[in-house]
XYZ file of C-alpha atoms in Angstrom:
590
model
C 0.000 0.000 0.000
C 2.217 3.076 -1.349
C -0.711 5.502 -0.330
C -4.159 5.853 2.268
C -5.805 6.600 -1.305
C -9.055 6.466 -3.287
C -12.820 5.821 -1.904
C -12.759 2.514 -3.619
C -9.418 0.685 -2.958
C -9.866 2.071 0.623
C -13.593 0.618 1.199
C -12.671 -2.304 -0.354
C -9.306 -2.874 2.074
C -11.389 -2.286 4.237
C -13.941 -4.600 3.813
C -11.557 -7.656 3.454
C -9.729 -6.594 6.681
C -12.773 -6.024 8.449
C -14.830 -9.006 7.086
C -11.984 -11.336 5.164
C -14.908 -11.904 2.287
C -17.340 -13.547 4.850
C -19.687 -15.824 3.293
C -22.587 -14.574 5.564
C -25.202 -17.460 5.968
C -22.903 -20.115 4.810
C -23.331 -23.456 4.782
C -20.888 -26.168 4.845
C -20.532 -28.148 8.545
C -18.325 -30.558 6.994
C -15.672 -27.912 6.204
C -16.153 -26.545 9.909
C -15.138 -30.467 11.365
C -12.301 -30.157 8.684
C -10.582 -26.717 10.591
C -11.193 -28.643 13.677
C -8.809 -31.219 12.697
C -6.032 -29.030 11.384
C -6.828 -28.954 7.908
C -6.358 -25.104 6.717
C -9.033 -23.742 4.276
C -9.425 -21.082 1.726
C -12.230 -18.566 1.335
C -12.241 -19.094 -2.178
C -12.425 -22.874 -2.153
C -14.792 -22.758 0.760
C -18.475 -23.858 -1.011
C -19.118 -26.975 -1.710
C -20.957 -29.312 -4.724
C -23.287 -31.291 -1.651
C -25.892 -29.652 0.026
C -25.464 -29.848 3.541
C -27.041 -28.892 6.418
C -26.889 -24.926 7.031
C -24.656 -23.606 9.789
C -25.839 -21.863 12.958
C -24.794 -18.684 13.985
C -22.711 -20.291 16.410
C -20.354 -21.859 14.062
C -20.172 -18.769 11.712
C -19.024 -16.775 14.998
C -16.571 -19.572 15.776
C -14.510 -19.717 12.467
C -14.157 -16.533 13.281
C -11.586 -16.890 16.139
C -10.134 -20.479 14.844
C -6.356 -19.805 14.198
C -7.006 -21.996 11.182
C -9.576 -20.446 9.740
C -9.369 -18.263 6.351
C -11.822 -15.685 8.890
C -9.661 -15.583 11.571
C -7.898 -12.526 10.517
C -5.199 -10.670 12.589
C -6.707 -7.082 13.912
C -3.985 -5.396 15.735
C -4.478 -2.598 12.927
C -8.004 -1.522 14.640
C -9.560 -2.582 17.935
C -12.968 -1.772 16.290
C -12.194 -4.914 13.883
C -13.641 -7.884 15.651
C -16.785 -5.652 16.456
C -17.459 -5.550 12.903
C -16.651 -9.108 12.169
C -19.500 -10.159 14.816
C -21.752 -7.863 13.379
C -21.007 -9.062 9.388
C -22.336 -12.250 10.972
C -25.624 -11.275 12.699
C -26.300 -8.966 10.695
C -24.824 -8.341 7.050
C -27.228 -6.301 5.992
C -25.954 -3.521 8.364
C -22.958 -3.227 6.715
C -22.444 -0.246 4.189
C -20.095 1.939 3.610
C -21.457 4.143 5.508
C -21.241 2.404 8.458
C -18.075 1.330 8.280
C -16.426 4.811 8.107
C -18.274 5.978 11.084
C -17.549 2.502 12.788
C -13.645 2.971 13.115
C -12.473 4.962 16.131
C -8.578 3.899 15.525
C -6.295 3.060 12.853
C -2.987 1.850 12.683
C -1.334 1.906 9.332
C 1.981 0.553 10.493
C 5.118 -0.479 8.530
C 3.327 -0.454 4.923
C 5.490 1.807 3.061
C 2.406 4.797 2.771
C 3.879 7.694 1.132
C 0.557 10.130 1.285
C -2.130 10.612 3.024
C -4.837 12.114 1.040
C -8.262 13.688 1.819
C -10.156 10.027 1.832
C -9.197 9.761 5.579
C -11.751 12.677 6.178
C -14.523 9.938 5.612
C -13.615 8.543 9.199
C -16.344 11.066 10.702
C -15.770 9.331 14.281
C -11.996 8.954 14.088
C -9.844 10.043 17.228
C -6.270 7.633 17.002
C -4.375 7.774 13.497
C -0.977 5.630 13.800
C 1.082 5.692 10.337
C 4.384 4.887 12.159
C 7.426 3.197 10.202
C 6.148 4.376 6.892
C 8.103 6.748 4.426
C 5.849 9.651 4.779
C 7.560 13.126 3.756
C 4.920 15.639 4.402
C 1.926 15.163 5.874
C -0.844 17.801 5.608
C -3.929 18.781 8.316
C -6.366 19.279 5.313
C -6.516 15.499 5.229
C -6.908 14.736 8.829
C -10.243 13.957 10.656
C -11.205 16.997 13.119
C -12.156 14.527 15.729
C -8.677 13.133 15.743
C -6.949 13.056 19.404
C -4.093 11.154 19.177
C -1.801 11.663 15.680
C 1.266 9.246 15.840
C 3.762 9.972 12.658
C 6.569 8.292 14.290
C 9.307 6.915 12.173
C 9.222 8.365 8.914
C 10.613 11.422 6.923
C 9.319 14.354 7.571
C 10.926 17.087 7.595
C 8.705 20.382 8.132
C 5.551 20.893 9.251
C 4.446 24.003 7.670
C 1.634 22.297 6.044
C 0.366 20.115 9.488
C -0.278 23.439 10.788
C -2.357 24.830 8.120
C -6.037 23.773 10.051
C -4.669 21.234 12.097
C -7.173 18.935 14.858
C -8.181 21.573 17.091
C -8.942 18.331 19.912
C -5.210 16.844 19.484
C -3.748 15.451 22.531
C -1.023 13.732 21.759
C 1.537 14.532 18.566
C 4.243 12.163 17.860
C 7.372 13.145 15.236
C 9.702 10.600 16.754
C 12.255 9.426 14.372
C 12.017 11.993 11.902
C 14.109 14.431 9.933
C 13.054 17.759 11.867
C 15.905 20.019 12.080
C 15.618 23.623 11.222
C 15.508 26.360 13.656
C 12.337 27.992 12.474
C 10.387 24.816 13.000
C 10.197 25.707 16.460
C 7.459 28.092 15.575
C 4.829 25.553 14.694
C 4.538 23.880 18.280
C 2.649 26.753 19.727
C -0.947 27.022 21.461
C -1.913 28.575 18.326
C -2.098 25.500 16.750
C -1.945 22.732 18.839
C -4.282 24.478 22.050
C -5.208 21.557 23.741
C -1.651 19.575 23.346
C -0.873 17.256 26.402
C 1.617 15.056 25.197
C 4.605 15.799 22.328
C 7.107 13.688 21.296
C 9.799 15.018 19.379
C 12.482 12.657 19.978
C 15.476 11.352 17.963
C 15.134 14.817 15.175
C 17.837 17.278 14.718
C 16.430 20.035 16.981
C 20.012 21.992 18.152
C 18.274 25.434 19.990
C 17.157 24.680 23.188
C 16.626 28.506 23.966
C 14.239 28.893 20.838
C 12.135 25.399 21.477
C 11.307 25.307 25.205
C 9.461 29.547 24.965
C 7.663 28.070 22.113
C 6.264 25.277 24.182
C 5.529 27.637 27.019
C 2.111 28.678 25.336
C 1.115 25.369 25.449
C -0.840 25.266 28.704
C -2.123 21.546 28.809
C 1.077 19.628 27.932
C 2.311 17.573 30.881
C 4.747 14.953 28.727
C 7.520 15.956 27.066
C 10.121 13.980 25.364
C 13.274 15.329 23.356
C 15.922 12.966 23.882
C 17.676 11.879 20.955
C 17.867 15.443 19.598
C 21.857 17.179 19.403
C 20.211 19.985 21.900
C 19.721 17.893 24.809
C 24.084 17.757 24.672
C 23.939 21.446 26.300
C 24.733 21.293 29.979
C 22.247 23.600 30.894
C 19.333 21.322 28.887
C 17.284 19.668 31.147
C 17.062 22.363 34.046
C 16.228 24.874 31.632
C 13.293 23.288 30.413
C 12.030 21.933 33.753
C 12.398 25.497 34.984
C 11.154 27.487 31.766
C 7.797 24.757 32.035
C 6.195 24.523 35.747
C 3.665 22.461 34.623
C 5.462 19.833 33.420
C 5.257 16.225 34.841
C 7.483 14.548 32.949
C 10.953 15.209 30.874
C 12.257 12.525 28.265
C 9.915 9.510 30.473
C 11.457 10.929 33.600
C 9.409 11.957 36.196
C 10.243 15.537 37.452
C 9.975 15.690 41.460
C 9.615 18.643 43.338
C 13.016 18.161 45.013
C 14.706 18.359 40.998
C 12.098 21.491 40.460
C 13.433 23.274 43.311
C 17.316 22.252 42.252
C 16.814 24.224 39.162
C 14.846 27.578 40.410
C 15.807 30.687 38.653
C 17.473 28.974 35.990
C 15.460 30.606 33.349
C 16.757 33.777 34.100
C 20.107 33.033 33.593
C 19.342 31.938 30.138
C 21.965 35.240 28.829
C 24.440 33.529 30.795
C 24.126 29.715 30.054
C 26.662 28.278 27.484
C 25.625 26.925 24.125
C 27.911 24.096 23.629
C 28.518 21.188 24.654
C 31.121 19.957 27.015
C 32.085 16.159 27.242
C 34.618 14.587 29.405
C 36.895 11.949 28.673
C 38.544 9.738 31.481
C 40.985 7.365 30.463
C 42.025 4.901 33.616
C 44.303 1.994 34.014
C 45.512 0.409 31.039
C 46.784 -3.865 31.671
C 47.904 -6.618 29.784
C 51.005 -4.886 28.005
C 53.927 -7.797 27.754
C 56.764 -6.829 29.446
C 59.406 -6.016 26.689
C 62.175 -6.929 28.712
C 61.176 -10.534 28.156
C 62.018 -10.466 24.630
C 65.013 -8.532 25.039
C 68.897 -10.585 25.469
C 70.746 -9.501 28.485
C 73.078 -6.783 27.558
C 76.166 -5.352 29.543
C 76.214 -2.006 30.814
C 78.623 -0.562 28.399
C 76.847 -1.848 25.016
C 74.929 0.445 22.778
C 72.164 1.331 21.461
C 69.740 1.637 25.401
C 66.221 0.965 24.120
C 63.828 2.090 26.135
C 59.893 1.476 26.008
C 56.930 3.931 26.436
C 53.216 3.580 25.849
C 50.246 6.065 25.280
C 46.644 5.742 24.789
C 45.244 7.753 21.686
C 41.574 8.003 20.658
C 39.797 10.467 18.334
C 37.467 12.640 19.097
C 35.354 15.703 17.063
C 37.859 18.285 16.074
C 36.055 22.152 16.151
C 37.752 23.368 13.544
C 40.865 22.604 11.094
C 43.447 24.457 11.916
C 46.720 25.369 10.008
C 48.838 24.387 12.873
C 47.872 21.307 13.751
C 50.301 18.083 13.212
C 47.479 15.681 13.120
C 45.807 15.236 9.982
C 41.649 16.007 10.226
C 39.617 13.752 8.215
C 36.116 13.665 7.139
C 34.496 10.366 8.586
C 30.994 9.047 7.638
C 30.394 5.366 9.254
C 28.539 2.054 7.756
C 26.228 0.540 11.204
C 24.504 -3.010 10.795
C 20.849 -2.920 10.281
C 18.680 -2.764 12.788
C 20.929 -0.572 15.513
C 20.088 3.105 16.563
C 22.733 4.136 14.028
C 21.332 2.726 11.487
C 18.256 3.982 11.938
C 19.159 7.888 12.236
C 20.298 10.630 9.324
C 24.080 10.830 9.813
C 26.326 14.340 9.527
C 29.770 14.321 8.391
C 32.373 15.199 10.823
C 35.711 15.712 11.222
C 37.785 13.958 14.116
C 41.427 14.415 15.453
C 43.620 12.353 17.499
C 44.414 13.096 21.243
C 46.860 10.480 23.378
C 47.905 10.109 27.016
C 51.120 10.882 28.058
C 54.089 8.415 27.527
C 55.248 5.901 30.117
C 57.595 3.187 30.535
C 56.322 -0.250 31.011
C 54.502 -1.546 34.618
C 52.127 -4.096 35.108
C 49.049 -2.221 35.276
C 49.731 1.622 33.686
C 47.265 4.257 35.245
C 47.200 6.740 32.636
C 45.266 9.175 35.318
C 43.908 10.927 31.562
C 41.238 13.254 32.135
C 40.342 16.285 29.236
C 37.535 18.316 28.566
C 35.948 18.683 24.933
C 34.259 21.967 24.359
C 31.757 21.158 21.076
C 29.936 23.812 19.221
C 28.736 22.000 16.057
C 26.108 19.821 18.243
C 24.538 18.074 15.356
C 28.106 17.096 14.247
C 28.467 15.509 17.786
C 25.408 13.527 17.722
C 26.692 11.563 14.343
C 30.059 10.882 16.141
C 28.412 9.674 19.239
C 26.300 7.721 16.563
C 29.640 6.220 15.084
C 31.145 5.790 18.375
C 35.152 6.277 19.176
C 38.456 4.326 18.117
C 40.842 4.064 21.143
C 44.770 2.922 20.606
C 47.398 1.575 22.492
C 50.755 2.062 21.052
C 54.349 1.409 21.679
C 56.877 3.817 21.477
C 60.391 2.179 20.858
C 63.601 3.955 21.289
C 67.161 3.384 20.210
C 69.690 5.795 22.331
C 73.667 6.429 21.207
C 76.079 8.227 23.161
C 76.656 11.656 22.087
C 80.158 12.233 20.078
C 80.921 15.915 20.926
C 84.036 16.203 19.043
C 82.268 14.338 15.827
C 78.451 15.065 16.712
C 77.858 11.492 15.481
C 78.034 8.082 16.991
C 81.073 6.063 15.465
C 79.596 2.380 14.481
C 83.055 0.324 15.500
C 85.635 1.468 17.382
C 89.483 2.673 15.825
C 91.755 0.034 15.141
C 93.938 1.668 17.162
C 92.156 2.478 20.346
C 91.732 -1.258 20.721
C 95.220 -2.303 21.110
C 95.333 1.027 23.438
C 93.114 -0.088 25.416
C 94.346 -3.893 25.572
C 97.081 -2.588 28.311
C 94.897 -0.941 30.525
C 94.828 -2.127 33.872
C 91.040 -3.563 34.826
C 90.655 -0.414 37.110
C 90.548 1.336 34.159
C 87.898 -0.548 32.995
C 85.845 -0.776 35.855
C 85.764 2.998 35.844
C 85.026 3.182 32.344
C 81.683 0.844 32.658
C 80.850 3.125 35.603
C 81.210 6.042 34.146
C 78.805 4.219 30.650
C 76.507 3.459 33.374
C 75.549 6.831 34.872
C 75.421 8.052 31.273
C 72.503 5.191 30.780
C 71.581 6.762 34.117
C 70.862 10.113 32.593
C 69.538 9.730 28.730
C 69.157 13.412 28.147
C 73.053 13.166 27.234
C 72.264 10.794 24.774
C 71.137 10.883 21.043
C 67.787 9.414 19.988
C 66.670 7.891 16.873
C 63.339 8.691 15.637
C 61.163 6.528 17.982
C 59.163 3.644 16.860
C 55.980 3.221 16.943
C 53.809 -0.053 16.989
C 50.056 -0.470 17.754
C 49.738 -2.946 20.392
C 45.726 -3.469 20.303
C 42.610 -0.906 19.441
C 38.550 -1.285 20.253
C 35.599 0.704 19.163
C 33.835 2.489 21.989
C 29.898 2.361 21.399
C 28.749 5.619 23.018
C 24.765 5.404 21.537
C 23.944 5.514 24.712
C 24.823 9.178 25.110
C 22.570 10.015 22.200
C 19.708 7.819 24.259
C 19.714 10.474 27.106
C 22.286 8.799 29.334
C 24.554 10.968 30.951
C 27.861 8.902 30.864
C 29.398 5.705 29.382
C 31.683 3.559 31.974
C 33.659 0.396 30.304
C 36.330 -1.859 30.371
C 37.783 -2.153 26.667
C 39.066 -5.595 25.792
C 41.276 -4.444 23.156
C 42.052 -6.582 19.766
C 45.432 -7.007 19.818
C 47.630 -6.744 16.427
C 49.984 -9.029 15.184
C 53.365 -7.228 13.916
C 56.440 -9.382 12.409
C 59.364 -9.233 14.438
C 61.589 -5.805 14.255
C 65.115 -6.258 13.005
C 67.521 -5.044 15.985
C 70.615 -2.980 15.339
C 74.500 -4.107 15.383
C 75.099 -3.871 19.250
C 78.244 -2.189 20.108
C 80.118 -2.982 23.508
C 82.261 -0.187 24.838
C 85.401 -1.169 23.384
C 83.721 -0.839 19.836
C 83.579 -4.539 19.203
C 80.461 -5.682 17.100
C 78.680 -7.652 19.912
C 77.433 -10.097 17.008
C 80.986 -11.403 16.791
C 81.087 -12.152 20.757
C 77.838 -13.821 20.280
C 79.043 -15.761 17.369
C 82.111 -16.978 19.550
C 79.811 -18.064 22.218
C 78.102 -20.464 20.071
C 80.932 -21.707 19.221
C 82.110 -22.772 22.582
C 78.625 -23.978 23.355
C 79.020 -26.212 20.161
C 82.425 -27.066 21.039
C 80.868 -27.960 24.496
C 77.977 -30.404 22.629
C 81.180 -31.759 20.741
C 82.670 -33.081 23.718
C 79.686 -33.861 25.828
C 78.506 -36.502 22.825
C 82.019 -37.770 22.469
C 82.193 -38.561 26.011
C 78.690 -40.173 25.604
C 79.738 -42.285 22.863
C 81.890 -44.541 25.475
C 78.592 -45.234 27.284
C 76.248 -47.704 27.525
C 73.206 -45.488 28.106
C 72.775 -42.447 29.884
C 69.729 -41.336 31.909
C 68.162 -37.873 31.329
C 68.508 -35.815 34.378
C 66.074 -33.105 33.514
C 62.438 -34.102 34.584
C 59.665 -34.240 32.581
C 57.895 -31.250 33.959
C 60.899 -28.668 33.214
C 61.154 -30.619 29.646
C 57.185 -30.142 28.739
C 56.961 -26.501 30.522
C 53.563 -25.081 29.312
C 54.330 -21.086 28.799
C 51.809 -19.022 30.738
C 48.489 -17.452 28.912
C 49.110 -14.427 27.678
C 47.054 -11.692 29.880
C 44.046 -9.572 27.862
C 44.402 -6.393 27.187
C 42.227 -4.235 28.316
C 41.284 -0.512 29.337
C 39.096 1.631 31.786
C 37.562 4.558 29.776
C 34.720 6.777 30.636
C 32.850 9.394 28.421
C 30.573 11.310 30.323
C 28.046 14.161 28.655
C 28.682 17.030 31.675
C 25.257 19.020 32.816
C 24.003 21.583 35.354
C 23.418 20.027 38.643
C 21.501 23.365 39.998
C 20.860 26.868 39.126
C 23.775 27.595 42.139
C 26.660 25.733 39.656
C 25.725 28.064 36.882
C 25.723 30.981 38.570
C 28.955 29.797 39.929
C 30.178 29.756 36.591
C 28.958 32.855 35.004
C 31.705 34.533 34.298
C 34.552 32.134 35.151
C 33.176 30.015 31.729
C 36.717 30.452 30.138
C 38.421 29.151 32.721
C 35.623 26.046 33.072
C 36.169 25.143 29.452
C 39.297 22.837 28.447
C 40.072 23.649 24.610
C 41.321 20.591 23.089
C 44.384 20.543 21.010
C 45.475 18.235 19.224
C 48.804 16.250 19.105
């Protein structure tokens, strides 16, 4: 059904949802024994060449309700359904057109792809509950809604404006509801006003693109009946200052977003309203980044090396994540992209418009290895562009771990370079030297180790230990924070080819290795010479040390909070007129 069109198609959907083609006076008991034992019929197949006995009115009534029977037609869409059913029965000659249009009290027209609603809905004379949720409606006009209508549900579709739902809307509506839709303009606000809707109770504007609190909630102050309000889902409920405003600019309101406002909450926010010169326009989200475990320790995969070899590595690891970046600036290092995000079907995301928006990277401070790291990140994000936000929230956040590798070299002040071996000459210098020498030497390497702001650094490198995706959908949902513990996927990297290790004397440490292996061979040498002379020789090592099972590798994971920050009272804000600036973190990014 592409449209609620036409006198004709309509009466005659209406008729075969209403009375599924009842053969009124029927006859036919054998078919009726033949639903009773499970065999399905057809309306169409239902008469029969034998002339049995006619049916009572009984039986008619009962195929009605029989699961299997081609009557017993679902009627969610109207409640008035099964009325008319029972009266198709005992009495068919009662139904006309007519009566059916003045029959129907509610219709729901749900999921069915209606585009339009045209003027044949004015036949319902008696109609007071229209539902055309989940359809792909883009405009909907009053001229073809019933007067008598109380309740007008337009939830899920595509509207966008509703310049021409105001033209001579219901004058008795009750309850209006635009979740889900495409509402975002500023001067829309103008159209939800007791000039049009006077005897409004209940609105529902959730999940649109409504960004001005401080033009909405005076609009909805001339609406002296409405008690239930719900806006949650919309980029202006991100302002701090969001939900005490409205409680305070409405006093007759009972409930905010299907939370109950208590007198205690009222009293919190007092005054409020006239602050409303004062009260800041973006939003402000804090990001909390905790303890971060399950990094290996790199010093497992590291050989031992003496104090006087070069280069020192040394580890450090940071936490990066990307969040909504303000603006592009010149200046900035990291490179702002444009993101726009594919969400399965069926999630919030999918379900909403998204915005482009652009994103930056911010990271934790560095710091060498431990067990458990507490990154102790906290940071403020000031967010002007509030529709922008909500599609990020929608896409949800990226959060890195990564590990900074560093080579250090001693510093060569005479050459300002790091020789790679030492002269040939130094080494048979230094072959006389008493071991005192030495000694003092190494101690003298190690308190430069000691202090490796004396030392020259290669360009560090970097290697992404593990990421996750953050859902934060939540926020958008109206809660004020998201709490979690990241199990991050970890990424496989091939091994990184180390450098030539020098020793202090400048001797390629490669070539001491290589002379170790050969006196371990030379060792296996003798050891299987000697156990040639043998009979047979026991292994000493036991089983247990032989079959050593290395230990599971620990997750990693990390604490991360993203809270949406609001007013607590009308006392915080006046706390913070004027000291704003200061309040307000600008982000940078590095």
């Amino acid at each position: 059904m592409a449209a609620i069109t036409g006198t004709a198609a309509l009466n005659e959907q209406l008729r075969s949802l209403c009375l599924g083609s009842f053969p009124c006076g029927t006859k036919g008991s054998r078919n009726k024994s033949s639903l009773e034992s499970g065999k399905s019929l057809y309306s169409d197949t239902y008469w029969e060449n034998e002339d049995p006995e006619e049916e009572t009115l009984d039986m008619l009534q009962e195929l009605l309700t029989c699961s299997r029977s081609p009557w017993g037609l679902e009627d969610s869409w109207s409640c008035e359904a099964q009325q008319l059913r029972q009266l198709a029965v005992q009495s068919p000659e009662l139904i006309t057109n007519q009566l059916i249009y003045s029959h129907f009290r509610s219709l729901r027209v749900v999921d069915k792809e209606v585009t339009s609603v045209d003027e044949q809905l004015l036949n319902f004379i008696n109609l007071e509950e229209l539902v055309l949720s989940a359809n792909k409606i883009t405009n909907a006009s009053s001229s073809s809604l019933p007067q008598t209508l109380k309740v007008l549900e337009l939830g899920s579709n595509q509207i966008s404006t509703l310049k021409d739902l105001t033209v001579n809307p219901p004058p008795k509506l009750q309850h209006l509801g635009l979740a889900y839709n495409r509402i975002q303009h500023p001067s829309e606000s103008k159209y939800f006003t007791e000039e049009f809707w006077p005897n409004l109770v209940s609105l529902d504007l959730s999940f649109n693109d409504l960004t001005d609190i401080f033009d909405l909630v005076p609009n909805l102050c001339s609406l002296q009946h409405l008690r239930i309000l719900v806006l949650q889902g919309n980029p202006l409920t991100f302002i701090p200052a969001y939900r005490g405003f409205t409680i305070d600019s409405l006093p007759l309101l009972f409930a905010l977003d299907d939370v109950p406002i208590l007198p205690d909450e009222r009293h919190q926010f007092s005054g409020l309203l006239n602050q409303k010169g004062a009260l800041e326009k973006s939003a402000m989200v804090l990001v909390n980044i905790g303890k971060l475990r399950g990094i290996p320790n790199p010093t497992n995969f590291l050989e031992a090396q003496d104090p006087g070899e070069y280069p020192i590595i040394t580890y450090n690891y940071y936490v990066s994540y990307e969040f909504i970046e303000q603006e592009t600036s010149k200046e900035t290092a990291v490179p702002i992209f444009s993101k726009t995000v594919k969400h399965p079907p069926g999630t919030l995301s999918s379900l909403l418009p998204q915005t482009p928006f652009h994103t930056g990277a911010y990271k934790t401070s560095e710091v060498p290895w431990l067990d458990v790291i507490d990154t102790g990140y906290n940071r403020k994000h000031e967010v002007r562009d509030l529709l922008a936000l909500k599609s990020f929230l929608l896409s949800g956040m990226m959060v890195t771990v990564t590990e900074e590798k560093t080579y250090c070299w001693p510093v060569d002040h005479n050459k300002t370079a790091v020789p790679k071996s030492a002269k040939k000459g130094e080494k048979e210098k230094d072959k006389g030297r008493p071991s005192s020498k030495g000694s003092k030497a190494g101690t003298k390497t190690k308190n430069k180790k000691e202090n490796l702001d004396e030392f020259q650094r290669d360009p560090p490198i970097l290697k992404t230990l593990g990421f996750a995706h953050v859902n934060l959908d939540s926020l958008v949902s109206g809660e004020m924070s998201v709490s979690t513990i990241c199990n991050l996927e970890m990424c496989s990297t091939e091994p990184e080819k180390q450098p030539i290790v020098i020793d202090k004397e400048g001797k390629k440490s490669k070539d001491r290795k290589k002379s170790g292996r050969e006196s371990v061979d030379t060792h296996k040498n003798s050891a299987s010479s000697a156990g040639k002379t043998k009979t047979k020789v026991t292994s000493e090592i036991s089983p247990t040390e032989e079959q050593q099972v290395p230990p599971e590798p620990v997750p990693l994971t990390l604490e991360i909070q993203i809270q949406i920050i609001r007013l607590s009272s009308a006392s915080e804000a006046q706390l913070k007129h004027g000291k704003l600036e200061g309040f307000i973190h600008k982000p940078e990014c590095k």
